[in-house]
Each structure stands twice: as structure tokens, then as C-alpha cells.
Tab-separated table of C-alpha atoms in Angstrom:
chain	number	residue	atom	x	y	z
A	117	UNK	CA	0.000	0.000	0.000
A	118	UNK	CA	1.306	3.182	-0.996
A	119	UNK	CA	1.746	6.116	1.417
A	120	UNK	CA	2.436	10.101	1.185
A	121	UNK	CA	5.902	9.874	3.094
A	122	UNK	CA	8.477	12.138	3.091
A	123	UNK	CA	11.826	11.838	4.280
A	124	UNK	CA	10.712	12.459	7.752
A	125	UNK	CA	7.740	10.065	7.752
A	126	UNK	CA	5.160	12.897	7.492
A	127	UNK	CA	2.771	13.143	4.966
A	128	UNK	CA	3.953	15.059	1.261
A	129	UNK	CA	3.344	15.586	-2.081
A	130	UNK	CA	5.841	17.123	-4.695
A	131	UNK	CA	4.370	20.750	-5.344
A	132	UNK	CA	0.883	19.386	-5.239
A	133	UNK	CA	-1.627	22.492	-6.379
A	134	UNK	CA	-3.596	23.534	-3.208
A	135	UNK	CA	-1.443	21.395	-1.585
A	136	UNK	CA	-2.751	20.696	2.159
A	137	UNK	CA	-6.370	20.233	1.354
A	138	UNK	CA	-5.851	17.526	-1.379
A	139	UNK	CA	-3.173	15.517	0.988
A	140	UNK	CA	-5.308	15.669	3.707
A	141	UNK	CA	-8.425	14.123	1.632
A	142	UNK	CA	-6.268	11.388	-0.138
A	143	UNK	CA	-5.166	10.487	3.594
A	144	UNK	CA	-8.398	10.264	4.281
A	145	UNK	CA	-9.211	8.248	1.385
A	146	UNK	CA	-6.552	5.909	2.252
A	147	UNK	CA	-7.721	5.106	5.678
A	148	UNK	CA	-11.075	4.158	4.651
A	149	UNK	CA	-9.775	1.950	2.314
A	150	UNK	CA	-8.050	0.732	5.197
A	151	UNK	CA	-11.077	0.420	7.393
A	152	UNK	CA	-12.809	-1.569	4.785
A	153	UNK	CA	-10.723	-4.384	4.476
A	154	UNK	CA	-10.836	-4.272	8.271
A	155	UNK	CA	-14.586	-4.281	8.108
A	156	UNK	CA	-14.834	-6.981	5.909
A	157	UNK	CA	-12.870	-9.069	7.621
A	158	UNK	CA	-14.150	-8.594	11.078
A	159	UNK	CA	-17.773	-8.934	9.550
A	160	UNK	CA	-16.707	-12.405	7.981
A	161	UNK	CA	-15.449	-13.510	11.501
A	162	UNK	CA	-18.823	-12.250	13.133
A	163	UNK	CA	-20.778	-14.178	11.049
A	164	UNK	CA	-18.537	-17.374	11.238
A	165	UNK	CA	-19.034	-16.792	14.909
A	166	UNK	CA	-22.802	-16.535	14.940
A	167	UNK	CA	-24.248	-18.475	11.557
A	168	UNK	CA	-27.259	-16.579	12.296
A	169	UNK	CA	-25.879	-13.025	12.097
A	170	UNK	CA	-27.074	-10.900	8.560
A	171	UNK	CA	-24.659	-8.006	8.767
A	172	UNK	CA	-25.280	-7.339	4.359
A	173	UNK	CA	-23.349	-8.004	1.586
A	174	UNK	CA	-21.911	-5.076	0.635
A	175	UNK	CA	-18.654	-4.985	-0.924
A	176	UNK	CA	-15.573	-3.867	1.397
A	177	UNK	CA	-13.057	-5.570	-0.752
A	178	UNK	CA	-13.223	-2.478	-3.000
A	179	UNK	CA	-10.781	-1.043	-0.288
A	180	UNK	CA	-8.307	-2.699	-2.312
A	181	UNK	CA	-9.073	-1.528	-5.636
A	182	UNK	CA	-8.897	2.193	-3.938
A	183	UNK	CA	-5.404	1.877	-2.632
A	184	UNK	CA	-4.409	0.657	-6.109
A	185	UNK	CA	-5.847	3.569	-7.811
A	186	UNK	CA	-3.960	5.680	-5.392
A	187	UNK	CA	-0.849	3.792	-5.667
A	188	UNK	CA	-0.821	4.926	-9.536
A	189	UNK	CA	-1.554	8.398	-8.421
A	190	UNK	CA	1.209	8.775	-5.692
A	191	UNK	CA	4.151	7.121	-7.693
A	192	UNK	CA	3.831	9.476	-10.018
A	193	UNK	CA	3.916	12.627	-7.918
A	194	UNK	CA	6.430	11.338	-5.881
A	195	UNK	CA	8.696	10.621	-7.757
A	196	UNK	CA	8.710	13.604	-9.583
A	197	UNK	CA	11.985	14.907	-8.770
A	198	UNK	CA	13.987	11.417	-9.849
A	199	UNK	CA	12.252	11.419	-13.560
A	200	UNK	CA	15.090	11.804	-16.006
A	201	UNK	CA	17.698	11.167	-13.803
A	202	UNK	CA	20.124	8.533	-14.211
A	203	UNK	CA	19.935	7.802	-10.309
A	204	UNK	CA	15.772	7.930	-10.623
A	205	UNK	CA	15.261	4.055	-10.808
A	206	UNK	CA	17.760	2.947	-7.807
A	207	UNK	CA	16.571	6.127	-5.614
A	208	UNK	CA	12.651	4.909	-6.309
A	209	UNK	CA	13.062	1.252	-5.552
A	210	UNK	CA	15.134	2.080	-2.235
A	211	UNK	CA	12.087	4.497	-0.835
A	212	UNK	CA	9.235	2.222	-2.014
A	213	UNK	CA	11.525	-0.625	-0.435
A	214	UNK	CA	11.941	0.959	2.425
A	215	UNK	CA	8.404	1.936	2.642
A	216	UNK	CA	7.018	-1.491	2.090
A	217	UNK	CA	9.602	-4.332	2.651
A	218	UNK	CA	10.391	-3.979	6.863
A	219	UNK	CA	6.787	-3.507	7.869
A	220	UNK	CA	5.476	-6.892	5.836
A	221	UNK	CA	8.427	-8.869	6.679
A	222	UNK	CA	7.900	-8.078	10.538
A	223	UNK	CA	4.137	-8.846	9.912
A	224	UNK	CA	5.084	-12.216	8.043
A	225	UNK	CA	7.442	-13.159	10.571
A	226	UNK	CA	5.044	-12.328	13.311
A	227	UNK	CA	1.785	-14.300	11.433
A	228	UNK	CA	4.857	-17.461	11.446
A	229	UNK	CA	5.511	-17.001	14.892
A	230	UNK	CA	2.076	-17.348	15.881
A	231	UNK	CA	1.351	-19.987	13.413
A	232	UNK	CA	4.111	-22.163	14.597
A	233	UNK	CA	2.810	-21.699	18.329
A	234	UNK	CA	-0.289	-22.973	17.672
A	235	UNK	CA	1.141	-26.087	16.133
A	236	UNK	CA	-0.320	-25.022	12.387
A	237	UNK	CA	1.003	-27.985	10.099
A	238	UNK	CA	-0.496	-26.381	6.713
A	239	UNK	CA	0.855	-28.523	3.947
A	240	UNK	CA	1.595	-25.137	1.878
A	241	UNK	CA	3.618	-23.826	4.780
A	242	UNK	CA	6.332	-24.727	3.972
A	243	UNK	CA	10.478	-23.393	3.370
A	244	UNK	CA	9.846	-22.666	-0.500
A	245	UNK	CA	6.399	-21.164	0.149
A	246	UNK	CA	7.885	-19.085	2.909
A	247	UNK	CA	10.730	-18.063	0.604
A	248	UNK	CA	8.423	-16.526	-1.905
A	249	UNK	CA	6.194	-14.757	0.196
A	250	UNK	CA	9.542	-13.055	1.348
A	251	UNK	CA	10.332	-11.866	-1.939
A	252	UNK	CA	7.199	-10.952	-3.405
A	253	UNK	CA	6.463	-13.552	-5.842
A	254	UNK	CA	2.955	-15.279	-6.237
A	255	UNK	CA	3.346	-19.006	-4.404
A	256	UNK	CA	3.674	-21.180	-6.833
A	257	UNK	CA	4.318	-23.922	-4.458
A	258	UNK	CA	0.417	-23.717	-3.450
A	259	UNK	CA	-2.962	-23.312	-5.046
A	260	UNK	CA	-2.077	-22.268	-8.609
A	261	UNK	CA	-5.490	-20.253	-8.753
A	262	UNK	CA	-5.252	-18.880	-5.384
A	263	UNK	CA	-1.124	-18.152	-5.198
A	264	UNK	CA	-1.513	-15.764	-2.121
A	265	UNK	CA	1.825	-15.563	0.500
A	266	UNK	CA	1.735	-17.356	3.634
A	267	UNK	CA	0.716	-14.213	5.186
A	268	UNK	CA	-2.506	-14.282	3.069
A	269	UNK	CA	-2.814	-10.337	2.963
A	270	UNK	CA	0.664	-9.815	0.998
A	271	UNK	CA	-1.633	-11.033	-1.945
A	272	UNK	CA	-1.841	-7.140	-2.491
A	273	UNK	CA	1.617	-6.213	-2.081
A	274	UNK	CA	2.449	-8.791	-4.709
A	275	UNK	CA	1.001	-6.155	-7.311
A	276	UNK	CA	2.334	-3.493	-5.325
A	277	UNK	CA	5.952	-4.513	-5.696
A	278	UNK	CA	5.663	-5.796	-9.355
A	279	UNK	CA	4.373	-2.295	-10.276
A	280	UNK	CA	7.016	-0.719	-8.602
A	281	UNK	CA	9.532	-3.011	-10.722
A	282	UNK	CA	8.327	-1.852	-14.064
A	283	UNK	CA	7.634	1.808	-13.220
A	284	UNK	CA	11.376	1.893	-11.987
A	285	UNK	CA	12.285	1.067	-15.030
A	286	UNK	CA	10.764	4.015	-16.925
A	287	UNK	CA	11.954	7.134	-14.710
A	288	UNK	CA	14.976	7.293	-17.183
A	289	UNK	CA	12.277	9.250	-18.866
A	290	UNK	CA	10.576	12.723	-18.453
A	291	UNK	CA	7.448	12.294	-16.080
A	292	UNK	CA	4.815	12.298	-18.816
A	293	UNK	CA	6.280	9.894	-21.624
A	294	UNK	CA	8.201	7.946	-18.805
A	295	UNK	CA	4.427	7.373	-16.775
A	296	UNK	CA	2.654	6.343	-19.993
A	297	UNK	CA	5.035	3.905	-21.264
A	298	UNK	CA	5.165	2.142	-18.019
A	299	UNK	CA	0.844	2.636	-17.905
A	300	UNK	CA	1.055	0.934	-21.551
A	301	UNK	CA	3.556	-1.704	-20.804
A	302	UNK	CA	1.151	-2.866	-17.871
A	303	UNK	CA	-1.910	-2.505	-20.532
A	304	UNK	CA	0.082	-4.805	-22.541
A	305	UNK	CA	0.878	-7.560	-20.050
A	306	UNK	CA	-3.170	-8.176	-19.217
A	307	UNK	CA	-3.817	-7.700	-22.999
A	308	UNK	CA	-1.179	-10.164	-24.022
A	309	UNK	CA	-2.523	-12.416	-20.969
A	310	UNK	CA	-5.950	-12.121	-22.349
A	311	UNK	CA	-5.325	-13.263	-25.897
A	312	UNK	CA	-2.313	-15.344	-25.557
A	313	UNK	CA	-2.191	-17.018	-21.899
A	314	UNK	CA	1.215	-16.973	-20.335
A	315	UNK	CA	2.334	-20.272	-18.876
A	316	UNK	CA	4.219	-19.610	-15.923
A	317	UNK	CA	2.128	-18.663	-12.992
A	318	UNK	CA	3.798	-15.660	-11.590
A	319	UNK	CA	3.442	-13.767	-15.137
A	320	UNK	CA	-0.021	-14.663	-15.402
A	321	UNK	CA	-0.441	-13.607	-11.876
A	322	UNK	CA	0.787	-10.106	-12.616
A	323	UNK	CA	-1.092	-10.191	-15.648
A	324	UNK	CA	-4.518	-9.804	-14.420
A	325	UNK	CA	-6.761	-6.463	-15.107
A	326	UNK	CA	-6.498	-5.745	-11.591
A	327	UNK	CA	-3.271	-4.206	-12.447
A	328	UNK	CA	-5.023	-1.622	-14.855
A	329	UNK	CA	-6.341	0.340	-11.511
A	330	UNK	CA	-2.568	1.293	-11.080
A	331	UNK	CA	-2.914	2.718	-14.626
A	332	UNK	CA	-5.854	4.680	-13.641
A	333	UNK	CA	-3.792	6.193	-11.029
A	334	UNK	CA	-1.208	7.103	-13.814
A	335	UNK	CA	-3.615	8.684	-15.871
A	336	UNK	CA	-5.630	10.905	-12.922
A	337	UNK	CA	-1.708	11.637	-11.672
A	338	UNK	CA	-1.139	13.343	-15.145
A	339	UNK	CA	-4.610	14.710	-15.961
A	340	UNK	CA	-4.257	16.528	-12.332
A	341	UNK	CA	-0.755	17.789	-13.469
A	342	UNK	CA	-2.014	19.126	-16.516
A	343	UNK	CA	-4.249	21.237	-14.951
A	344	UNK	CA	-7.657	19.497	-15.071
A	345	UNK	CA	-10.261	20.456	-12.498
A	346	UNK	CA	-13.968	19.378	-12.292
A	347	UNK	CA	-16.983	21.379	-10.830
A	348	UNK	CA	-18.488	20.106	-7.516
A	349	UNK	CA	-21.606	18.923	-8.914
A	350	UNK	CA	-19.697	16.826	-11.432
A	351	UNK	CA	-17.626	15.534	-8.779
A	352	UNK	CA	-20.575	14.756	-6.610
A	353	UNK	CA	-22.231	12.892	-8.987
A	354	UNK	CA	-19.396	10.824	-9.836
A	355	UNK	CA	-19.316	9.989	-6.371
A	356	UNK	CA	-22.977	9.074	-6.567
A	357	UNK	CA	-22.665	7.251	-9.530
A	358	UNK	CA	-19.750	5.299	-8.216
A	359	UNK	CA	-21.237	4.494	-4.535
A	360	UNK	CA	-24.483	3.292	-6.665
A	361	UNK	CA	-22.317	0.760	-8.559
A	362	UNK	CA	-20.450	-0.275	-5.483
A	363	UNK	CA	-23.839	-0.850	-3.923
A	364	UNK	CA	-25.747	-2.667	-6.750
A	365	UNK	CA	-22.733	-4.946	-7.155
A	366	UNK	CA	-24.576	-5.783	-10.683
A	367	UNK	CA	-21.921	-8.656	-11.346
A	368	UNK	CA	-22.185	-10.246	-7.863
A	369	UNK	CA	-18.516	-10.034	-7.342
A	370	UNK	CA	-19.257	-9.277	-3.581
A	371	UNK	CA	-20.934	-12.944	-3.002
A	372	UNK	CA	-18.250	-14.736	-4.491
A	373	UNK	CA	-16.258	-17.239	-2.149
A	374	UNK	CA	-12.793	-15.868	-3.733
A	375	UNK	CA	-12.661	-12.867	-5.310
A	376	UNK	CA	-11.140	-12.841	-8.805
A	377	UNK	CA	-8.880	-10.104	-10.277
A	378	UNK	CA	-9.933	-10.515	-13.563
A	379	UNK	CA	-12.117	-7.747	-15.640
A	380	UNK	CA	-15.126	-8.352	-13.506
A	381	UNK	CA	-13.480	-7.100	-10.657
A	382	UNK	CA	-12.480	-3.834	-12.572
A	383	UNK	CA	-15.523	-2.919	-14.097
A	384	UNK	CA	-17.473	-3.431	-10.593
A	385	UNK	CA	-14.782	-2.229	-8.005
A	386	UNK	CA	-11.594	-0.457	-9.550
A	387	UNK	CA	-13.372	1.976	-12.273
A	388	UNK	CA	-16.122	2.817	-9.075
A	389	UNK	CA	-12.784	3.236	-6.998
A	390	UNK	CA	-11.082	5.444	-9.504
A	391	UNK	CA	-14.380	7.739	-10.272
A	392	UNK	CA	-14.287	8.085	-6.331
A	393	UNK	CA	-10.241	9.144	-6.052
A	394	UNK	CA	-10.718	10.997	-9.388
A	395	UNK	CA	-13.625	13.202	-7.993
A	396	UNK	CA	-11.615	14.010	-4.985
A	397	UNK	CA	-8.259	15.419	-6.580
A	398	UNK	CA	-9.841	17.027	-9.087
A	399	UNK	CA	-11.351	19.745	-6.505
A	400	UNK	CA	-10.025	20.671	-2.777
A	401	UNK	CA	-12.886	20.185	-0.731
A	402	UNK	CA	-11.884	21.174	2.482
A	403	UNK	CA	-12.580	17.790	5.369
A	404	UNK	CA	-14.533	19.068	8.067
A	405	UNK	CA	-12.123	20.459	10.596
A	406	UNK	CA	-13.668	17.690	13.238
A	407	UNK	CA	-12.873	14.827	11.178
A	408	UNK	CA	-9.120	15.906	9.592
A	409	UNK	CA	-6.847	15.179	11.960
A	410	UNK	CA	-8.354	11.930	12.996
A	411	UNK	CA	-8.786	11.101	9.148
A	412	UNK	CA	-5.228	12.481	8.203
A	413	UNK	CA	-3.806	10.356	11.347
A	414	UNK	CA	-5.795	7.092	9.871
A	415	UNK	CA	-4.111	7.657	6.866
A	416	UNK	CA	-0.587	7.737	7.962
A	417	UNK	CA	-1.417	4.831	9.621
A	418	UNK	CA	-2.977	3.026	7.023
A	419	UNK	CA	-0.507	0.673	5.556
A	420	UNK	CA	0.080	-0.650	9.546
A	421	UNK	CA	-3.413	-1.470	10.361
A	422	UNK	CA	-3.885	-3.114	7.068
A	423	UNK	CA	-0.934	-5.494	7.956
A	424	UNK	CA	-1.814	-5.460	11.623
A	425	UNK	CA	-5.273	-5.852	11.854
A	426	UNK	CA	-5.470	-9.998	11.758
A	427	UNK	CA	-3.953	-10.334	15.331
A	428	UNK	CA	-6.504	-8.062	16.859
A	429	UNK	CA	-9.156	-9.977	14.909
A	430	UNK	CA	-7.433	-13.210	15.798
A	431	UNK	CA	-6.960	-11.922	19.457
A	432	UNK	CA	-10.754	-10.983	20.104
A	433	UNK	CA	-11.987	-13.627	18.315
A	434	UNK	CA	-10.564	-15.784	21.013
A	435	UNK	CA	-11.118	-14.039	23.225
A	436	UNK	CA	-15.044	-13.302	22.885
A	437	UNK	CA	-16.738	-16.262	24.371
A	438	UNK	CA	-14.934	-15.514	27.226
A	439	UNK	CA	-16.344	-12.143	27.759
A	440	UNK	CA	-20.172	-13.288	27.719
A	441	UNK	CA	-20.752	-10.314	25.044
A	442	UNK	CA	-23.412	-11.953	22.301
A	443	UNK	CA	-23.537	-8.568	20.197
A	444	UNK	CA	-21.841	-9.252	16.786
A	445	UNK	CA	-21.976	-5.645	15.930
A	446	UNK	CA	-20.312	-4.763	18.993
A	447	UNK	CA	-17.823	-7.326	18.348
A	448	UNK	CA	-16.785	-5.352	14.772
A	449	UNK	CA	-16.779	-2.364	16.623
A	450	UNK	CA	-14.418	-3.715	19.019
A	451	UNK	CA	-12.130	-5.422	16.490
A	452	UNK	CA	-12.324	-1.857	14.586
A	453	UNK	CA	-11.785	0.373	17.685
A	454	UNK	CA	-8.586	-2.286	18.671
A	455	UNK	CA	-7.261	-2.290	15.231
A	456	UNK	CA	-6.772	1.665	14.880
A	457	UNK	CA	-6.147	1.831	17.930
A	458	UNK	CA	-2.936	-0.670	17.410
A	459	UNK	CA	-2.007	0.645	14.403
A	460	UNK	CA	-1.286	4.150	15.180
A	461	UNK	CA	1.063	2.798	17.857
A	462	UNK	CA	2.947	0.935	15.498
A	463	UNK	CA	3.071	3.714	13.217
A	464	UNK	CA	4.120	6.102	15.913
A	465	UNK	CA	6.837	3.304	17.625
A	466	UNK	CA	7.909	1.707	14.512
A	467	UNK	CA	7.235	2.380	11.197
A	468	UNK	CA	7.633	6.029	11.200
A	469	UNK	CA	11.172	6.278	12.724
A	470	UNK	CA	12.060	3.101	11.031
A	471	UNK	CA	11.037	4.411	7.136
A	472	UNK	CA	12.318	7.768	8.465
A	473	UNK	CA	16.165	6.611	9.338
A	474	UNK	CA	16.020	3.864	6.135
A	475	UNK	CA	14.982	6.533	3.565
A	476	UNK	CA	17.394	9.436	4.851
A	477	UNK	CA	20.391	6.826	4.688
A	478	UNK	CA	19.014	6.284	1.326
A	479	UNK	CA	18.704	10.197	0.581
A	480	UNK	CA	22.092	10.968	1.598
A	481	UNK	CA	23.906	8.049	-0.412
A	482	UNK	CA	22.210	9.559	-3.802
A	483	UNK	CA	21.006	12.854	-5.300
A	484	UNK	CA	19.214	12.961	-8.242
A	485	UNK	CA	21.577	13.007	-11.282
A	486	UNK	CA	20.251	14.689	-14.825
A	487	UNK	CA	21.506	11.544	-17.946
A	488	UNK	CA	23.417	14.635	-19.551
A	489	UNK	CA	25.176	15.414	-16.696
């Protein structure tokens, strides 16, 4: 999950027009993406706890899809000062390393830890599995349809990092032809996919239209940077229009047992997603002063409580029955309320100062170098 981080671990954008209002609503953005993957989860474990529970069936996966969309977005900005440069790629791969690497190895080492306690003898858990999921490569060692990490979540950063590979390669380039040649090389992977399969699973992993919602990103990135702005009442009905989809769910992606990451899932999730970011930084609605700081804070904290937020599900879960509490809304709330509530202590104990010293070692090893210098 991409994240707004400067050097210092606080939230920034390169130049961003009408700067503080914008950062402050993508934040925001980005931690309700956050909470719904918590949601979703914690309702799934409500209802596996009490059969009889009906919490709905609307779609929370679509948090996903959203912090895709913004992935494309941020890279972009962000790495506007290392386009062109012949130190661009190495510079961009340390700080999105740095950024995503420490935080899901910690979280895969602690989901191992905890596995191994409680005597978890998973045939796909095994050295080679375990191997991959530590260097971001689909598991081809276990379900070839499903080829999620051992820490099931890193599914996501999968993408992530394989998006992050190619767009490296491309900030030899000025920031507009450089962001649409990486945009069309991804294109070409899930068209190339589409007509003529690839064989080996990891490609055809990477290959699905999932990937396009980082190319949505790209595009709303450059769009924004050429100046495009929308009127409110366009933006609120793309927000309308978007929430409707989400809703309707007219594919019935949302009742599926596994989610697929195929076209289905972009047409009902990541273009809904995108219309949602798209509407958001093309105007600067100010957040309500009540809800930006606590928004803005959810935000930072965002890729942590994704990561995070199984062991205080796992934790109440267990801990539940014990408590004589038969409220299965109360339980989400709970598993909500812990989850933030452990996240921005992580953030604030570990990953900040830990990105912080990581990407200022990084900064002071390199500065940007023009390719005609």
C-alpha cells in the first residue's frame, strides 16, 4: 500500500496544487480503504461466529481496488523529482523498499511465529512457500489459482511490488512519456494475458486487469498535473454514480467465495474506486475540521493497520466467548476500535522512525543526477 511519506515520515506531495487540502483528503481516502478491508474481515469472523448473524453483503473488498488507484496516483507525484535522472530508478526502488519491505516482513514473521505456536502444520507452509512470500512472488508452491503468500494479505503487495519493478524502469524518462510507457507496458501484459495465456504462474499472476487500476492512477496523476479540475456537482455525482455501482454490485462479485482479479473485478470495483479518487483530486474540498486530523492520522497509519489488523481480529476472536458479550456488531466495533487503535502505535513506535532513518540513509547516499550530466 502506498503512502504520502516524506523523508521524515510525514505526509507530502511534490508541489501538489492547493497542496494541504488535497493531501489531507487522499489520507483520508486511504484510511477508509483501510477500514474496509478491516470491516470486511471482522464482519466475515462475526458471522462465522454466529451463523445466524445478517450483517449485508456489501462490498468492502473495494478497499483494495482504492489503494491501487492511489498507488498509480502517488508514484507518479512522488517521484517527480527522480524522472530523467540517471539515479531515478535505484533512488525509487530504495524508498518504495523501504516503505514497504520492513513492515510486511515483521508482519510475516510475526503471522509465522504465531502460526508455529499454535502447532499449524499447513501442507503449503512450507520453506519454499515461505521463501516466496519473502520476496514478493505469487506461491507457486500452493494453489495455482489462489497463489496468495503465507501471510494471506501480501496477496496485495504482490502487485504493489511488481508495479514498482516496471515503473522503476521508466523514470529514465521525463514524467509524462516515462508514466505512460510504463501505464502501456502494464496494458500490454493483461492484454497479451488475455489473448495469448502466459504459462508460468507468476506472469499470469501479474497479468490480471487488476493491475489496470494502477494505470488509472497514472492517468488521474497526469490529468491533475495538466491542470484538469472538475466542478463540484460533477464531482458529486461521480461519487454518486460510483457508490451506486459499489452498492448494486450488478456482477455479484461481492458474493463470491474468492474474489477474482480478472475484468469483472475492474468494471465493478476499480473503475467505481477510480471515479471516487478521481472526484476528490480534481477539486479541494476542504474535510470538516472535526474529522481531519483523525482522518489524516488514519491515513498515515494506514498501511500498519492493514498489515496489523489480523492479530486483533485473531486476538478478540478468542477471546469473545470468554467475555459473555453476544452482540456481533459490537464485536466489529471492538475489532475496529482495537485495530486503529494498534495501528497508530505501530506507526508512531515503529514504522515512522524506522522508514524515516532507512529513507534518509538512502537520501544521503544519492542525489538525483540529470543523464546529460
Amino acid at each position: 500500500m502506498v503512502s504520502l511519506v516524506a523523508s521524515n515520515g510525514e505526509v507530502a506531495l511534490a508541489r501538489p496544487p492547493k497542496g494541504g487540502r488535497r493531501i489531507a483528503s487522499i489520507q483520508a481516502l486511504r484510511g477508509m480503504a483501510a477500514l474496509l478491508v478491516v470491516f470486511g474481515h471482522a464482519r466475515s469472523a462475526a458471522v462465522e461466529m454466529d451463523p445466524g448473524f445478517r450483517p449485508g453483503t456489501f462490498a468492502t473488498a473495494w478497499g483494495v481496488d482504492l489503494f491501487f488507484v492511489i498507488s498509480g496516483f502517488i508514484i507518479v507525484y512522488s517521484s517527480e523529482r527522480v524522472f530523467g535522472t540517471r539515479t531515478g530508478p535505484r533512488q525509487f526502488l530504495w524508498r518504495r523498499a523501504t516503505r514497504v519491505v520492513p513492515l510486511y516482513w515483521i508482519a510475516t514473521t510475526v503471522w509465522l511465529c504465531i502460526a508455529m505456536m499454535k502447532g499449524n502444520h499447513d501442507s503449503e507452509l512450507n520453506l519454499g512457500s515461505i521463501a516466496l512470500s519473502y520476496l514478493f512472488i505469487p506461491n507457486v508452491l500452493g494453489n495455482p489459482a489462489y497463489p496468495v503468500p503465507v501471510l494471506s494479505l501480501g496477496w496485495t503487495l504482490n502487485y504493489e511490488m511488481f508495479f514498482y519493478v516496471v515503473f522503476a524502469g521508466f523514470l529514465l524518462l521525463r514524467r509524462t512519456p516515462g508514466s505512460l510507457a510504463a501505464a502501456g507496458l502494464l496494458a500490454a501484459f493483461v492484454l497479451i494475458e488475455a489473448v495469448v495465456p502466459f504459462g508460468a504462474v507468476p506472469i499470469a499472476y501479474w497479468s490480471q486487469p487488476i493491475i489496470l487500476e494502477f494505470v488509472l492512477g497514472i492517468l488521474i496523476a497526469l490529468a491533475l498535473r495538466h491542470g484538469l479540475a472538475l466542478p463540484a456537482y460533477l464531482r458529486g455525482l461521480m461519487i454518486a454514480g460510483a457508490v451506486g455501482l459499489l452498492v448494486a454490485d450488478p456482477l455479484g462479485i461481492a458474493l463470491l467465495p474468492h474474489t477474482p482479479n480478472d475484468i469483472s473485478r475492474l468494471l465493478s470495483w476499480g473503475i467505481p474506486a477510480s471515479a471516487i479518487f478521481a472526484a476528490t483530486v480534481f477539486g479541494a474540498d476542504p474535510l470538516p475540521k472535526k474529522l481531519e486530523i483523525p482522518a489524516v492520522r488514519i491515513g498515515d497509519a494506514s498501511y500498519v493497520l492493514y498489515l496489523f489488523h489480523p492479530i486483533v481480529l485473531g486476538t478478540m476472536k478468542a477471546a469473545w466467548p470468554r467475555l459473555h458479550l453476544h452482540s456481533s456488531w459490537l464485536f466489529i466495533v471492538c475489532v475496529i476500535a482495537g485495530s486503529v487503535a494498534f495501528a497508530l502505535l505501530l506507526h508512531a513506535l515503529i514504522e515512522k522512525p524506522l522508514v524515516s532513518a532507512l529513507q534518509n540513509l538512502g537520501d544521503r547516499k544519492a542525489r538525483p543526477q540529470p543523464l546529460n550530466a
